[in-house]
C-alpha atoms as a PDB file:
ATOM      1  CA  MET A   1     -58.210   4.792  15.897  1.00  0.00           C
ATOM      2  CA  LYS A   2     -54.704   6.194  16.474  1.00  0.00           C
ATOM      3  CA  LYS A   3     -53.950   3.336  18.874  1.00  0.00           C
ATOM      4  CA  LEU A   4     -55.032   0.791  16.259  1.00  0.00           C
ATOM      5  CA  ILE A   5     -52.815   2.380  13.599  1.00  0.00           C
ATOM      6  CA  PHE A   6     -49.841   2.458  15.973  1.00  0.00           C
ATOM      7  CA  LEU A   7     -50.407  -1.185  16.928  1.00  0.00           C
ATOM      8  CA  PHE A   8     -50.564  -2.221  13.268  1.00  0.00           C
ATOM      9  CA  ILE A   9     -47.265  -0.481  12.464  1.00  0.00           C
ATOM     10  CA  TYR A  10     -45.620  -1.985  15.554  1.00  0.00           C
ATOM     11  CA  ILE A  11     -46.655  -5.523  14.571  1.00  0.00           C
ATOM     12  CA  LEU A  12     -45.616  -4.964  10.945  1.00  0.00           C
ATOM     13  CA  VAL A  13     -42.135  -3.804  11.925  1.00  0.00           C
ATOM     14  CA  PHE A  14     -41.462  -6.552  14.434  1.00  0.00           C
ATOM     15  CA  ALA A  15     -42.960  -9.371  12.346  1.00  0.00           C
ATOM     16  CA  ILE A  16     -39.821  -9.140  10.178  1.00  0.00           C
ATOM     17  CA  THR A  17     -37.287 -11.713  11.343  1.00  0.00           C
ATOM     18  CA  THR A  18     -33.617 -10.885  11.781  1.00  0.00           C
ATOM     19  CA  GLN A  19     -30.380 -12.747  12.267  1.00  0.00           C
ATOM     20  CA  LYS A  20     -27.619 -10.998  14.200  1.00  0.00           C
ATOM     21  CA  ILE A  21     -23.892 -11.702  13.813  1.00  0.00           C
ATOM     22  CA  THR A  22     -21.320 -10.110  16.116  1.00  0.00           C
ATOM     23  CA  PHE A  23     -17.553 -10.335  16.555  1.00  0.00           C
ATOM     24  CA  ASN A  24     -14.963  -9.574  19.223  1.00  0.00           C
ATOM     25  CA  SER A  25     -13.737  -6.588  17.216  1.00  0.00           C
ATOM     26  CA  TYR A  26     -15.345  -3.792  15.214  1.00  0.00           C
ATOM     27  CA  ILE A  27     -16.404  -4.580  11.651  1.00  0.00           C
ATOM     28  CA  SER A  28     -14.749  -2.525   8.908  1.00  0.00           C
ATOM     29  CA  LYS A  29     -15.955  -4.120   5.623  1.00  0.00           C
ATOM     30  CA  ILE A  30     -18.053  -7.046   4.453  1.00  0.00           C
ATOM     31  CA  GLY A  31     -18.460  -9.036   1.239  1.00  0.00           C
ATOM     32  CA  PHE A  32     -20.759 -11.913   0.353  1.00  0.00           C
ATOM     33  CA  ASN A  33     -22.197 -14.208  -2.276  1.00  0.00           C
ATOM     34  CA  GLN A  34     -24.654 -17.109  -2.062  1.00  0.00           C
ATOM     35  CA  ASN A  35     -22.030 -19.352  -0.422  1.00  0.00           C
ATOM     36  CA  TYR A  36     -19.925 -17.129   1.820  1.00  0.00           C
ATOM     37  CA  LEU A  37     -20.092 -14.156   4.132  1.00  0.00           C
ATOM     38  CA  VAL A  38     -16.714 -12.445   4.470  1.00  0.00           C
ATOM     39  CA  VAL A  39     -16.099  -9.957   7.277  1.00  0.00           C
ATOM     40  CA  GLY A  40     -13.065  -7.686   7.640  1.00  0.00           C
ATOM     41  CA  LEU A  41     -12.313  -6.627  11.208  1.00  0.00           C
ATOM     42  CA  GLU A  42     -10.359  -3.667  12.564  1.00  0.00           C
ATOM     43  CA  THR A  43      -7.822  -6.157  13.979  1.00  0.00           C
ATOM     44  CA  GLY A  44      -6.690  -6.922  10.406  1.00  0.00           C
ATOM     45  CA  GLU A  45      -8.427 -10.290  10.477  1.00  0.00           C
ATOM     46  CA  ILE A  46     -10.864 -11.498   7.815  1.00  0.00           C
ATOM     47  CA  VAL A  47     -13.449 -14.073   8.879  1.00  0.00           C
ATOM     48  CA  ILE A  48     -14.995 -16.336   6.222  1.00  0.00           C
ATOM     49  CA  LYS A  49     -18.352 -17.880   7.133  1.00  0.00           C
ATOM     50  CA  ASN A  50     -20.694 -20.319   5.442  1.00  0.00           C
ATOM     51  CA  PHE A  51     -23.591 -18.065   4.446  1.00  0.00           C
ATOM     52  CA  LYS A  52     -26.289 -20.662   5.137  1.00  0.00           C
ATOM     53  CA  THR A  53     -25.060 -21.970   8.502  1.00  0.00           C
ATOM     54  CA  MET A  54     -23.019 -18.913   9.582  1.00  0.00           C
ATOM     55  CA  LYS A  55     -20.332 -21.271  10.841  1.00  0.00           C
ATOM     56  CA  ASN A  56     -16.729 -20.078  10.598  1.00  0.00           C
ATOM     57  CA  ILE A  57     -14.760 -21.657   7.754  1.00  0.00           C
ATOM     58  CA  TYR A  58     -11.440 -19.832   8.022  1.00  0.00           C
ATOM     59  CA  THR A  59      -9.815 -16.708   9.447  1.00  0.00           C
ATOM     60  CA  ILE A  60      -7.171 -14.824   7.484  1.00  0.00           C
ATOM     61  CA  LYS A  61      -4.674 -12.810   9.487  1.00  0.00           C
ATOM     62  CA  LEU A  62      -3.156 -10.029   7.413  1.00  0.00           C
ATOM     63  CA  PRO A  63       0.423  -9.012   8.295  1.00  0.00           C
ATOM     64  CA  GLN A  64       0.858  -6.054  10.621  1.00  0.00           C
ATOM     65  CA  ILE A  65       2.409  -2.819   9.383  1.00  0.00           C
ATOM     66  CA  GLU A  66       4.376  -0.044  11.051  1.00  0.00           C
ATOM     67  CA  ASP A  67       2.819   3.372  11.563  1.00  0.00           C
ATOM     68  CA  PHE A  68       4.758   6.647  11.382  1.00  0.00           C
ATOM     69  CA  MET A  69       5.860   6.185  14.996  1.00  0.00           C
ATOM     70  CA  GLY A  70       7.294   2.749  14.275  1.00  0.00           C
ATOM     71  CA  ASP A  71       4.560   0.920  16.204  1.00  0.00           C
ATOM     72  CA  LYS A  72       2.994  -2.264  14.861  1.00  0.00           C
ATOM     73  CA  ILE A  73      -0.668  -1.828  13.849  1.00  0.00           C
ATOM     74  CA  ALA A  74      -3.304  -3.827  11.982  1.00  0.00           C
ATOM     75  CA  MET A  75      -3.709  -3.332   8.241  1.00  0.00           C
ATOM     76  CA  PRO A  76      -6.812  -1.266   7.460  1.00  0.00           C
ATOM     77  CA  ILE A  77      -9.183  -3.138   5.130  1.00  0.00           C
ATOM     78  CA  TYR A  78     -10.644  -0.978   2.356  1.00  0.00           C
ATOM     79  CA  SER A  79     -12.706  -3.481   0.377  1.00  0.00           C
ATOM     80  CA  LEU A  80     -13.577  -7.156   0.001  1.00  0.00           C
ATOM     81  CA  ASP A  81     -14.974  -8.961  -3.031  1.00  0.00           C
ATOM     82  CA  ILE A  82     -15.628 -12.661  -3.551  1.00  0.00           C
ATOM     83  CA  LYS A  83     -16.080 -14.599  -6.776  1.00  0.00           C
ATOM     84  CA  ASN A  84     -15.653 -18.246  -7.803  1.00  0.00           C
ATOM     85  CA  GLY A  85     -14.091 -19.282  -4.514  1.00  0.00           C
ATOM     86  CA  LYS A  86     -11.555 -16.449  -4.534  1.00  0.00           C
ATOM     87  CA  LEU A  87     -11.487 -13.460  -2.215  1.00  0.00           C
ATOM     88  CA  LEU A  88     -10.111 -10.097  -3.360  1.00  0.00           C
ATOM     89  CA  ILE A  89      -8.688  -8.016  -0.516  1.00  0.00           C
ATOM     90  CA  LEU A  90      -7.692  -4.359  -0.734  1.00  0.00           C
ATOM     91  CA  ALA A  91      -5.749  -3.310   2.365  1.00  0.00           C
ATOM     92  CA  GLY A  92      -3.613  -0.389   3.510  1.00  0.00           C
ATOM     93  CA  GLY A  93       0.154  -0.779   3.644  1.00  0.00           C
ATOM     94  CA  GLU A  94       2.902   1.322   5.142  1.00  0.00           C
ATOM     95  CA  ASP A  95       3.337   4.984   4.133  1.00  0.00           C
ATOM     96  CA  SER A  96      -0.298   5.085   2.889  1.00  0.00           C
ATOM     97  CA  SER A  97       0.415   2.470   0.215  1.00  0.00           C
ATOM     98  CA  ARG A  98      -2.053  -0.211  -0.900  1.00  0.00           C
ATOM     99  CA  GLU A  99      -1.690  -3.986  -0.861  1.00  0.00           C
ATOM    100  CA  VAL A 100      -3.908  -6.170  -3.051  1.00  0.00           C
ATOM    101  CA  TYR A 101      -4.279  -9.842  -2.141  1.00  0.00           C
ATOM    102  CA  ILE A 102      -6.195 -12.798  -3.553  1.00  0.00           C
ATOM    103  CA  PHE A 103      -7.123 -15.602  -1.160  1.00  0.00           C
ATOM    104  CA  ASN A 104      -8.128 -19.007  -2.530  1.00  0.00           C
ATOM    105  CA  ILE A 105     -10.807 -20.414  -0.221  1.00  0.00           C
ATOM    106  CA  ASN A 106     -10.227 -23.992  -1.414  1.00  0.00           C
ATOM    107  CA  ASN A 107      -6.466 -24.280  -0.822  1.00  0.00           C
ATOM    108  CA  LYS A 108      -6.243 -21.493   1.806  1.00  0.00           C
ATOM    109  CA  LYS A 109      -3.427 -19.687  -0.033  1.00  0.00           C
ATOM    110  CA  LEU A 110      -3.008 -15.909   0.274  1.00  0.00           C
ATOM    111  CA  ILE A 111      -1.111 -14.272  -2.605  1.00  0.00           C
ATOM    112  CA  LYS A 112      -0.129 -10.620  -2.947  1.00  0.00           C
ATOM    113  CA  VAL A 113      -0.871  -9.516  -6.513  1.00  0.00           C
ATOM    114  CA  LEU A 114      -0.112  -5.794  -6.328  1.00  0.00           C
ATOM    115  CA  HIS A 115       1.665  -3.191  -4.212  1.00  0.00           C
ATOM    116  CA  THR A 116       1.120   0.449  -5.131  1.00  0.00           C
ATOM    117  CA  SER A 117       1.488   3.935  -3.718  1.00  0.00           C
ATOM    118  CA  ASP A 118      -1.766   4.974  -5.446  1.00  0.00           C
ATOM    119  CA  SER A 119      -4.728   5.756  -3.184  1.00  0.00           C
ATOM    120  CA  ILE A 120      -7.000   2.924  -4.326  1.00  0.00           C
ATOM    121  CA  MET A 121     -10.242   2.924  -2.340  1.00  0.00           C
ATOM    122  CA  ARG A 122     -12.202  -0.011  -3.812  1.00  0.00           C
ATOM    123  CA  ALA A 123     -11.440  -3.150  -5.833  1.00  0.00           C
ATOM    124  CA  LYS A 124     -13.732  -5.646  -7.556  1.00  0.00           C
ATOM    125  CA  PHE A 125     -13.290  -8.753  -9.711  1.00  0.00           C
ATOM    126  CA  VAL A 126     -14.257  -8.387 -13.373  1.00  0.00           C
ATOM    127  CA  ASP A 127     -13.632 -11.793 -14.991  1.00  0.00           C
ATOM    128  CA  ASN A 128      -9.839 -12.325 -14.728  1.00  0.00           C
ATOM    129  CA  LYS A 129      -9.338  -8.617 -14.131  1.00  0.00           C
ATOM    130  CA  ILE A 130      -9.648  -6.186 -11.227  1.00  0.00           C
ATOM    131  CA  LEU A 131     -11.536  -2.913 -11.375  1.00  0.00           C
ATOM    132  CA  PHE A 132      -9.980  -0.238  -9.167  1.00  0.00           C
ATOM    133  CA  VAL A 133     -11.352   3.136  -8.114  1.00  0.00           C
ATOM    134  CA  TYR A 134      -9.093   5.835  -6.669  1.00  0.00           C
ATOM    135  CA  LEU A 135      -9.542   8.656  -4.177  1.00  0.00           C
ATOM    136  CA  SER A 136      -8.947  11.057  -7.085  1.00  0.00           C
ATOM    137  CA  ASP A 137     -12.143   9.968  -8.931  1.00  0.00           C
ATOM    138  CA  GLU A 138     -10.110   7.820 -11.344  1.00  0.00           C
ATOM    139  CA  VAL A 139     -10.846   4.232 -12.352  1.00  0.00           C
ATOM    140  CA  SER A 140      -8.656   1.539 -13.870  1.00  0.00           C
ATOM    141  CA  LEU A 141      -8.951  -2.036 -15.085  1.00  0.00           C
ATOM    142  CA  TYR A 142      -6.018  -4.332 -14.256  1.00  0.00           C
ATOM    143  CA  ASN A 143      -5.339  -7.584 -16.129  1.00  0.00           C
ATOM    144  CA  LEU A 144      -4.234 -10.273 -13.661  1.00  0.00           C
ATOM    145  CA  THR A 145      -2.776 -12.479 -16.415  1.00  0.00           C
ATOM    146  CA  THR A 146      -0.544  -9.854 -18.044  1.00  0.00           C
ATOM    147  CA  GLN A 147      -0.149  -7.780 -14.839  1.00  0.00           C
ATOM    148  CA  LYS A 148      -0.809  -4.649 -16.882  1.00  0.00           C
ATOM    149  CA  TYR A 149      -3.479  -1.940 -16.835  1.00  0.00           C
ATOM    150  CA  ILE A 150      -5.990  -2.053 -19.677  1.00  0.00           C
ATOM    151  CA  TYR A 151      -7.011   1.516 -18.983  1.00  0.00           C
ATOM    152  CA  ARG A 152      -6.839   4.220 -16.338  1.00  0.00           C
ATOM    153  CA  LYS A 153      -9.185   7.177 -16.687  1.00  0.00           C
ATOM    154  CA  GLN A 154     -10.224  10.288 -14.800  1.00  0.00           C
ATOM    155  CA  LEU A 155     -14.012  10.321 -14.518  1.00  0.00           C
ATOM    156  CA  GLY A 156     -14.687  13.105 -12.029  1.00  0.00           C
ATOM    157  CA  ASP A 157     -13.155  16.263 -10.605  1.00  0.00           C
ATOM    158  CA  TYR A 158     -13.788  15.675  -6.911  1.00  0.00           C
ATOM    159  CA  VAL A 159     -12.794  13.254  -4.165  1.00  0.00           C
ATOM    160  CA  PHE A 160     -14.287   9.764  -4.545  1.00  0.00           C
ATOM    161  CA  SER A 161     -16.687   8.583  -1.836  1.00  0.00           C
ATOM    162  CA  THR A 162     -18.505   5.390  -2.890  1.00  0.00           C
ATOM    163  CA  TRP A 163     -19.582   3.254  -5.838  1.00  0.00           C
ATOM    164  CA  SER A 164     -21.877   0.517  -7.136  1.00  0.00           C
ATOM    165  CA  ILE A 165     -21.570  -2.082  -9.907  1.00  0.00           C
ATOM    166  CA  GLU A 166     -24.416  -3.490 -12.027  1.00  0.00           C
ATOM    167  CA  ASN A 167     -23.573  -5.731 -15.005  1.00  0.00           C
ATOM    168  CA  SER A 168     -21.437  -3.619 -17.379  1.00  0.00           C
ATOM    169  CA  LYS A 169     -22.083  -0.315 -15.580  1.00  0.00           C
ATOM    170  CA  MET A 170     -20.438   1.346 -12.614  1.00  0.00           C
ATOM    171  CA  ALA A 171     -21.810   4.286 -10.649  1.00  0.00           C
ATOM    172  CA  LEU A 172     -19.305   6.561  -8.898  1.00  0.00           C
ATOM    173  CA  GLY A 173     -20.268   8.981  -6.146  1.00  0.00           C
ATOM    174  CA  ASP A 174     -18.054  11.805  -4.906  1.00  0.00           C
ATOM    175  CA  GLU A 175     -18.141  15.068  -2.947  1.00  0.00           C
ATOM    176  CA  SER A 176     -20.314  16.794  -5.575  1.00  0.00           C
ATOM    177  CA  GLY A 177     -23.433  14.695  -4.881  1.00  0.00           C
ATOM    178  CA  ASP A 178     -23.628  13.800  -8.583  1.00  0.00           C
ATOM    179  CA  ILE A 179     -23.339  10.205  -9.800  1.00  0.00           C
ATOM    180  CA  ILE A 180     -21.145   9.334 -12.769  1.00  0.00           C
ATOM    181  CA  ILE A 181     -22.271   6.304 -14.809  1.00  0.00           C
ATOM    182  CA  ALA A 182     -19.485   4.638 -16.796  1.00  0.00           C
ATOM    183  CA  ASN A 183     -18.717   1.442 -18.702  1.00  0.00           C
ATOM    184  CA  ILE A 184     -16.671  -1.059 -16.686  1.00  0.00           C
ATOM    185  CA  PHE A 185     -14.816  -2.582 -19.629  1.00  0.00           C
ATOM    186  CA  ASN A 186     -13.514   0.569 -21.335  1.00  0.00           C
ATOM    187  CA  GLY A 187     -13.904   3.264 -18.671  1.00  0.00           C
ATOM    188  CA  GLN A 188     -16.002   5.490 -20.925  1.00  0.00           C
ATOM    189  CA  LYS A 189     -18.328   7.917 -19.159  1.00  0.00           C
ATOM    190  CA  ILE A 190     -21.957   7.335 -20.154  1.00  0.00           C
ATOM    191  CA  LYS A 191     -23.756  10.100 -18.272  1.00  0.00           C
ATOM    192  CA  THR A 192     -24.002  12.061 -15.032  1.00  0.00           C
ATOM    193  CA  LEU A 193     -27.023  11.929 -12.752  1.00  0.00           C
ATOM    194  CA  SER A 194     -27.595  15.180 -10.888  1.00  0.00           C
ATOM    195  CA  GLY A 195     -30.279  17.466  -9.577  1.00  0.00           C
ATOM    196  CA  PHE A 196     -31.654  16.541  -6.164  1.00  0.00           C
ATOM    197  CA  ASN A 197     -28.536  15.511  -4.208  1.00  0.00           C
ATOM    198  CA  LYS A 198     -26.379  18.579  -3.568  1.00  0.00           C
ATOM    199  CA  ASP A 199     -23.641  17.313  -1.229  1.00  0.00           C
ATOM    200  CA  LYS A 200     -21.230  14.382  -0.840  1.00  0.00           C
ATOM    201  CA  THR A 201     -22.667  11.002  -1.834  1.00  0.00           C
ATOM    202  CA  LEU A 202     -22.550   8.646   1.159  1.00  0.00           C
ATOM    203  CA  SER A 203     -24.262   5.625  -0.392  1.00  0.00           C
ATOM    204  CA  VAL A 204     -25.225   4.441  -3.863  1.00  0.00           C
ATOM    205  CA  ASP A 205     -26.721   1.279  -5.317  1.00  0.00           C
ATOM    206  CA  MET A 206     -28.151   0.157  -8.657  1.00  0.00           C
ATOM    207  CA  TYR A 207     -30.773  -2.316  -9.786  1.00  0.00           C
ATOM    208  CA  LYS A 208     -31.066  -2.551 -13.580  1.00  0.00           C
ATOM    209  CA  ASN A 209     -32.007   1.017 -14.639  1.00  0.00           C
ATOM    210  CA  LEU A 210     -32.766   2.285 -11.159  1.00  0.00           C
ATOM    211  CA  LEU A 211     -30.256   3.980  -8.859  1.00  0.00           C
ATOM    212  CA  ILE A 212     -30.469   5.191  -5.267  1.00  0.00           C
ATOM    213  CA  ASN A 213     -28.264   8.062  -4.078  1.00  0.00           C
ATOM    214  CA  GLY A 214     -28.004   9.069  -0.409  1.00  0.00           C
ATOM    215  CA  SER A 215     -26.005  12.221   0.282  1.00  0.00           C
ATOM    216  CA  SER A 216     -24.673  14.144   3.279  1.00  0.00           C
ATOM    217  CA  ASP A 217     -27.402  16.798   2.947  1.00  0.00           C
ATOM    218  CA  LYS A 218     -29.715  13.962   4.135  1.00  0.00           C
ATOM    219  CA  ARG A 219     -31.338  13.729   0.720  1.00  0.00           C
ATOM    220  CA  VAL A 220     -32.202  10.347  -0.814  1.00  0.00           C
ATOM    221  CA  ALA A 221     -33.248  10.069  -4.445  1.00  0.00           C
ATOM    222  CA  ILE A 222     -34.221   7.274  -6.823  1.00  0.00           C
ATOM    223  CA  TYR A 223     -33.022   8.010 -10.352  1.00  0.00           C
ATOM    224  CA  ASP A 224     -34.155   6.463 -13.614  1.00  0.00           C
ATOM    225  CA  ILE A 225     -30.796   5.926 -15.327  1.00  0.00           C
ATOM    226  CA  LYS A 226     -32.337   5.926 -18.816  1.00  0.00           C
ATOM    227  CA  THR A 227     -34.014   9.325 -18.449  1.00  0.00           C
ATOM    228  CA  SER A 228     -31.502  10.740 -15.893  1.00  0.00           C
ATOM    229  CA  LYS A 229     -34.442  12.006 -13.816  1.00  0.00           C
ATOM    230  CA  ALA A 230     -35.013  11.696 -10.073  1.00  0.00           C
ATOM    231  CA  ILE A 231     -38.346   9.856  -9.859  1.00  0.00           C
ATOM    232  CA  ILE A 232     -38.534   9.719  -6.038  1.00  0.00           C
ATOM    233  CA  LYS A 233     -37.186  12.406  -3.694  1.00  0.00           C
ATOM    234  CA  LEU A 234     -37.022  11.886   0.080  1.00  0.00           C
ATOM    235  CA  GLU A 235     -35.198  13.198   3.116  1.00  0.00           C
ATOM    236  CA  ALA A 236     -33.668  11.162   5.929  1.00  0.00           C
ATOM    237  CA  LYS A 237     -33.476  12.368   9.532  1.00  0.00           C
ATOM    238  CA  PHE A 238     -29.789  11.442   9.730  1.00  0.00           C
ATOM    239  CA  LEU A 239     -26.866  10.915   7.366  1.00  0.00           C
ATOM    240  CA  PRO A 240     -27.773   8.040   4.981  1.00  0.00           C
ATOM    241  CA  TYR A 241     -24.524   6.040   5.220  1.00  0.00           C
ATOM    242  CA  GLY A 242     -26.286   3.013   3.756  1.00  0.00           C
ATOM    243  CA  ALA A 243     -28.760   2.740   0.872  1.00  0.00           C
ATOM    244  CA  THR A 244     -29.846  -0.085  -1.418  1.00  0.00           C
ATOM    245  CA  ILE A 245     -32.468  -0.820  -4.065  1.00  0.00           C
ATOM    246  CA  THR A 246     -34.110  -3.818  -5.682  1.00  0.00           C
ATOM    247  CA  LYS A 247     -37.078  -4.530  -7.954  1.00  0.00           C
ATOM    248  CA  ASP A 248     -39.928  -3.483  -5.670  1.00  0.00           C
ATOM    249  CA  ARG A 249     -38.216  -1.951  -2.640  1.00  0.00           C
ATOM    250  CA  PHE A 250     -35.489   0.351  -1.475  1.00  0.00           C
ATOM    251  CA  ALA A 251     -33.988   1.080   1.930  1.00  0.00           C
ATOM    252  CA  PHE A 252     -31.651   3.551   3.600  1.00  0.00           C
ATOM    253  CA  SER A 253     -30.318   4.436   7.048  1.00  0.00           C
ATOM    254  CA  PHE A 254     -32.905   6.832   8.379  1.00  0.00           C
ATOM    255  CA  ASP A 255     -32.353   8.378  11.795  1.00  0.00           C
ATOM    256  CA  GLU A 256     -30.092   8.812  14.829  1.00  0.00           C
ATOM    257  CA  LYS A 257     -31.612   5.691  16.404  1.00  0.00           C
ATOM    258  CA  ASN A 258     -29.859   3.618  13.682  1.00  0.00           C
ATOM    259  CA  ASP A 259     -33.218   2.624  12.163  1.00  0.00           C
ATOM    260  CA  ILE A 260     -33.541   1.620   8.517  1.00  0.00           C
ATOM    261  CA  ALA A 261     -36.373   3.021   6.405  1.00  0.00           C
ATOM    262  CA  LEU A 262     -37.792   0.335   4.109  1.00  0.00           C
ATOM    263  CA  TYR A 263     -39.961   1.652   1.269  1.00  0.00           C
ATOM    264  CA  ASP A 264     -41.951   0.209  -1.585  1.00  0.00           C
ATOM    265  CA  PHE A 265     -42.411   2.203  -4.777  1.00  0.00           C
ATOM    266  CA  ASN A 266     -45.764   3.523  -3.576  1.00  0.00           C
ATOM    267  CA  GLN A 267     -43.624   5.224  -0.906  1.00  0.00           C
ATOM    268  CA  LYS A 268     -45.138   3.219   1.948  1.00  0.00           C
ATOM    269  CA  MET A 269     -42.525   3.061   4.697  1.00  0.00           C
ATOM    270  CA  ILE A 270     -41.802   0.850   7.706  1.00  0.00           C
ATOM    271  CA  LEU A 271     -38.857   1.069  10.099  1.00  0.00           C
ATOM    272  CA  LEU A 272     -36.414  -1.767  10.713  1.00  0.00           C
ATOM    273  CA  LYS A 273     -35.013  -1.553  14.238  1.00  0.00           C
ATOM    274  CA  GLY A 274     -32.078  -3.458  15.691  1.00  0.00           C
ATOM    275  CA  HIS A 275     -28.745  -1.768  15.024  1.00  0.00           C
ATOM    276  CA  THR A 276     -26.859  -0.395  18.035  1.00  0.00           C
ATOM    277  CA  MET A 277     -24.432   1.838  16.105  1.00  0.00           C
ATOM    278  CA  PRO A 278     -24.622   4.004  12.954  1.00  0.00           C
ATOM    279  CA  LEU A 279     -24.664   1.915   9.791  1.00  0.00           C
ATOM    280  CA  ASN A 280     -21.741   1.510   7.403  1.00  0.00           C
ATOM    281  CA  GLY A 281     -23.688  -0.114   4.585  1.00  0.00           C
ATOM    282  CA  MET A 282     -26.501  -2.345   3.385  1.00  0.00           C
ATOM    283  CA  LYS A 283     -27.452  -4.431   0.349  1.00  0.00           C
ATOM    284  CA  PHE A 284     -30.441  -6.418  -0.846  1.00  0.00           C
ATOM    285  CA  ILE A 285     -29.399 -10.054  -1.279  1.00  0.00           C
ATOM    286  CA  ASN A 286     -32.693 -10.726  -3.043  1.00  0.00           C
ATOM    287  CA  GLU A 287     -36.243  -9.346  -3.018  1.00  0.00           C
ATOM    288  CA  LYS A 288     -36.955 -10.590   0.498  1.00  0.00           C
ATOM    289  CA  THR A 289     -33.550 -10.509   2.173  1.00  0.00           C
ATOM    290  CA  LEU A 290     -31.572  -7.450   3.243  1.00  0.00           C
ATOM    291  CA  ILE A 291     -28.119  -7.417   4.853  1.00  0.00           C
ATOM    292  CA  SER A 292     -26.925  -4.374   6.800  1.00  0.00           C
ATOM    293  CA  TYR A 293     -23.908  -3.741   8.987  1.00  0.00           C
ATOM    294  CA  SER A 294     -22.473  -1.330  11.504  1.00  0.00           C
ATOM    295  CA  PRO A 295     -19.144  -1.535  13.356  1.00  0.00           C
ATOM    296  CA  ALA A 296     -20.946  -3.507  16.091  1.00  0.00           C
ATOM    297  CA  GLU A 297     -23.016  -6.076  14.188  1.00  0.00           C
ATOM    298  CA  ILE A 298     -24.330  -7.538  10.953  1.00  0.00           C
ATOM    299  CA  LEU A 299     -28.093  -7.954  10.646  1.00  0.00           C
ATOM    300  CA  ILE A 300     -29.803 -10.117   8.044  1.00  0.00           C
ATOM    301  CA  TRP A 301     -33.442  -9.121   7.585  1.00  0.00           C
ATOM    302  CA  ARG A 302     -35.911 -11.627   6.155  1.00  0.00           C
ATOM    303  CA  LEU A 303     -38.739  -9.488   4.887  1.00  0.00           C
ATOM    304  CA  LYS A 304     -42.387 -10.443   4.601  1.00  0.00           C
END
C-alpha cells in the first residue's frame, strides 16, 4: 500500500509540465505581463522576451557605475515593472543612490526620470504615476507629469523587506513579521495583519481578500484581509523566500532541496521539483500557471 501511495505522489508531481529559461549570468529580478517576460541580470543587462515564444526581443544595457574603490561595476537592479509597453526600472547608482528609468519597448528609448539619494527598494506603475517603497518602511506616490510627489508617508517602524499590490491595496512586509495594508492612492494605512508570523517577512502576495505571508521563522500563513485572521497556518522546512496565492491554490518555497510546496485550500500538498538554487520569488500568472525564479533559472509550471 505504501508503495502505491508513493508511486501516485511521484506521478502527480512529475505530470506537471515545466519550461526552463536560463541565462549566461545570474538573475536578480524579473517582471512580466501577458506579452513580455523581463529579466534583470547581475551584469546590469535587462533581457526582454516575448512571453509566448520566449524569443529575445531586446537587451537593455544599463550604464556602469563606480564603486567606492573607483572600479567600474554593473548597476544593481532592484525592481522591474511593465505596463502598456513601458518598462519601469529601479537601479542602484553611485554612493548608494537610486536611478529610475522608463524604457519604451516600441521605440527602444531609455529615459532617466529620477535620481535620488533615498533608499528606494521597489517601484511600480500606478496609471501615470510611480509608487515607491523605501527601506525605512515609507511609501510615496510620484506624478510623472508634474514630476512632484503626491504623498510620502511613514507606514511602519521597521526595515522594509517586501511587498505586494492588488488593485487599490498594497501590502508591506518588514522585519516585524506583520503586514501593513494601505491604500495605494492616498497612502492611508487600512490595517495591520499580525499573529502567526513572528519574524521578518520574506515573501508576501495577495489575491482579492486573501494574503500569504512567509517569514524567516519558517512560518507561512494565509490571512483573510477582511477579518484580519490567519485562516491557514503552516511551517516550511526552509526559509520561504517565495510565496504566492490565487483563487484555489497557494505555493511557497519549502525546503533546502529548492522544492516548492503547492497546496489547495483543503491543505493537500504536492512538491514541485526542478530548481537548482534557492528561490528568489514566485507568482501565479493564472490559476494553472506558476512562474518561479532563482539566480540560476526561471521555471514556468503548467499545473494540472
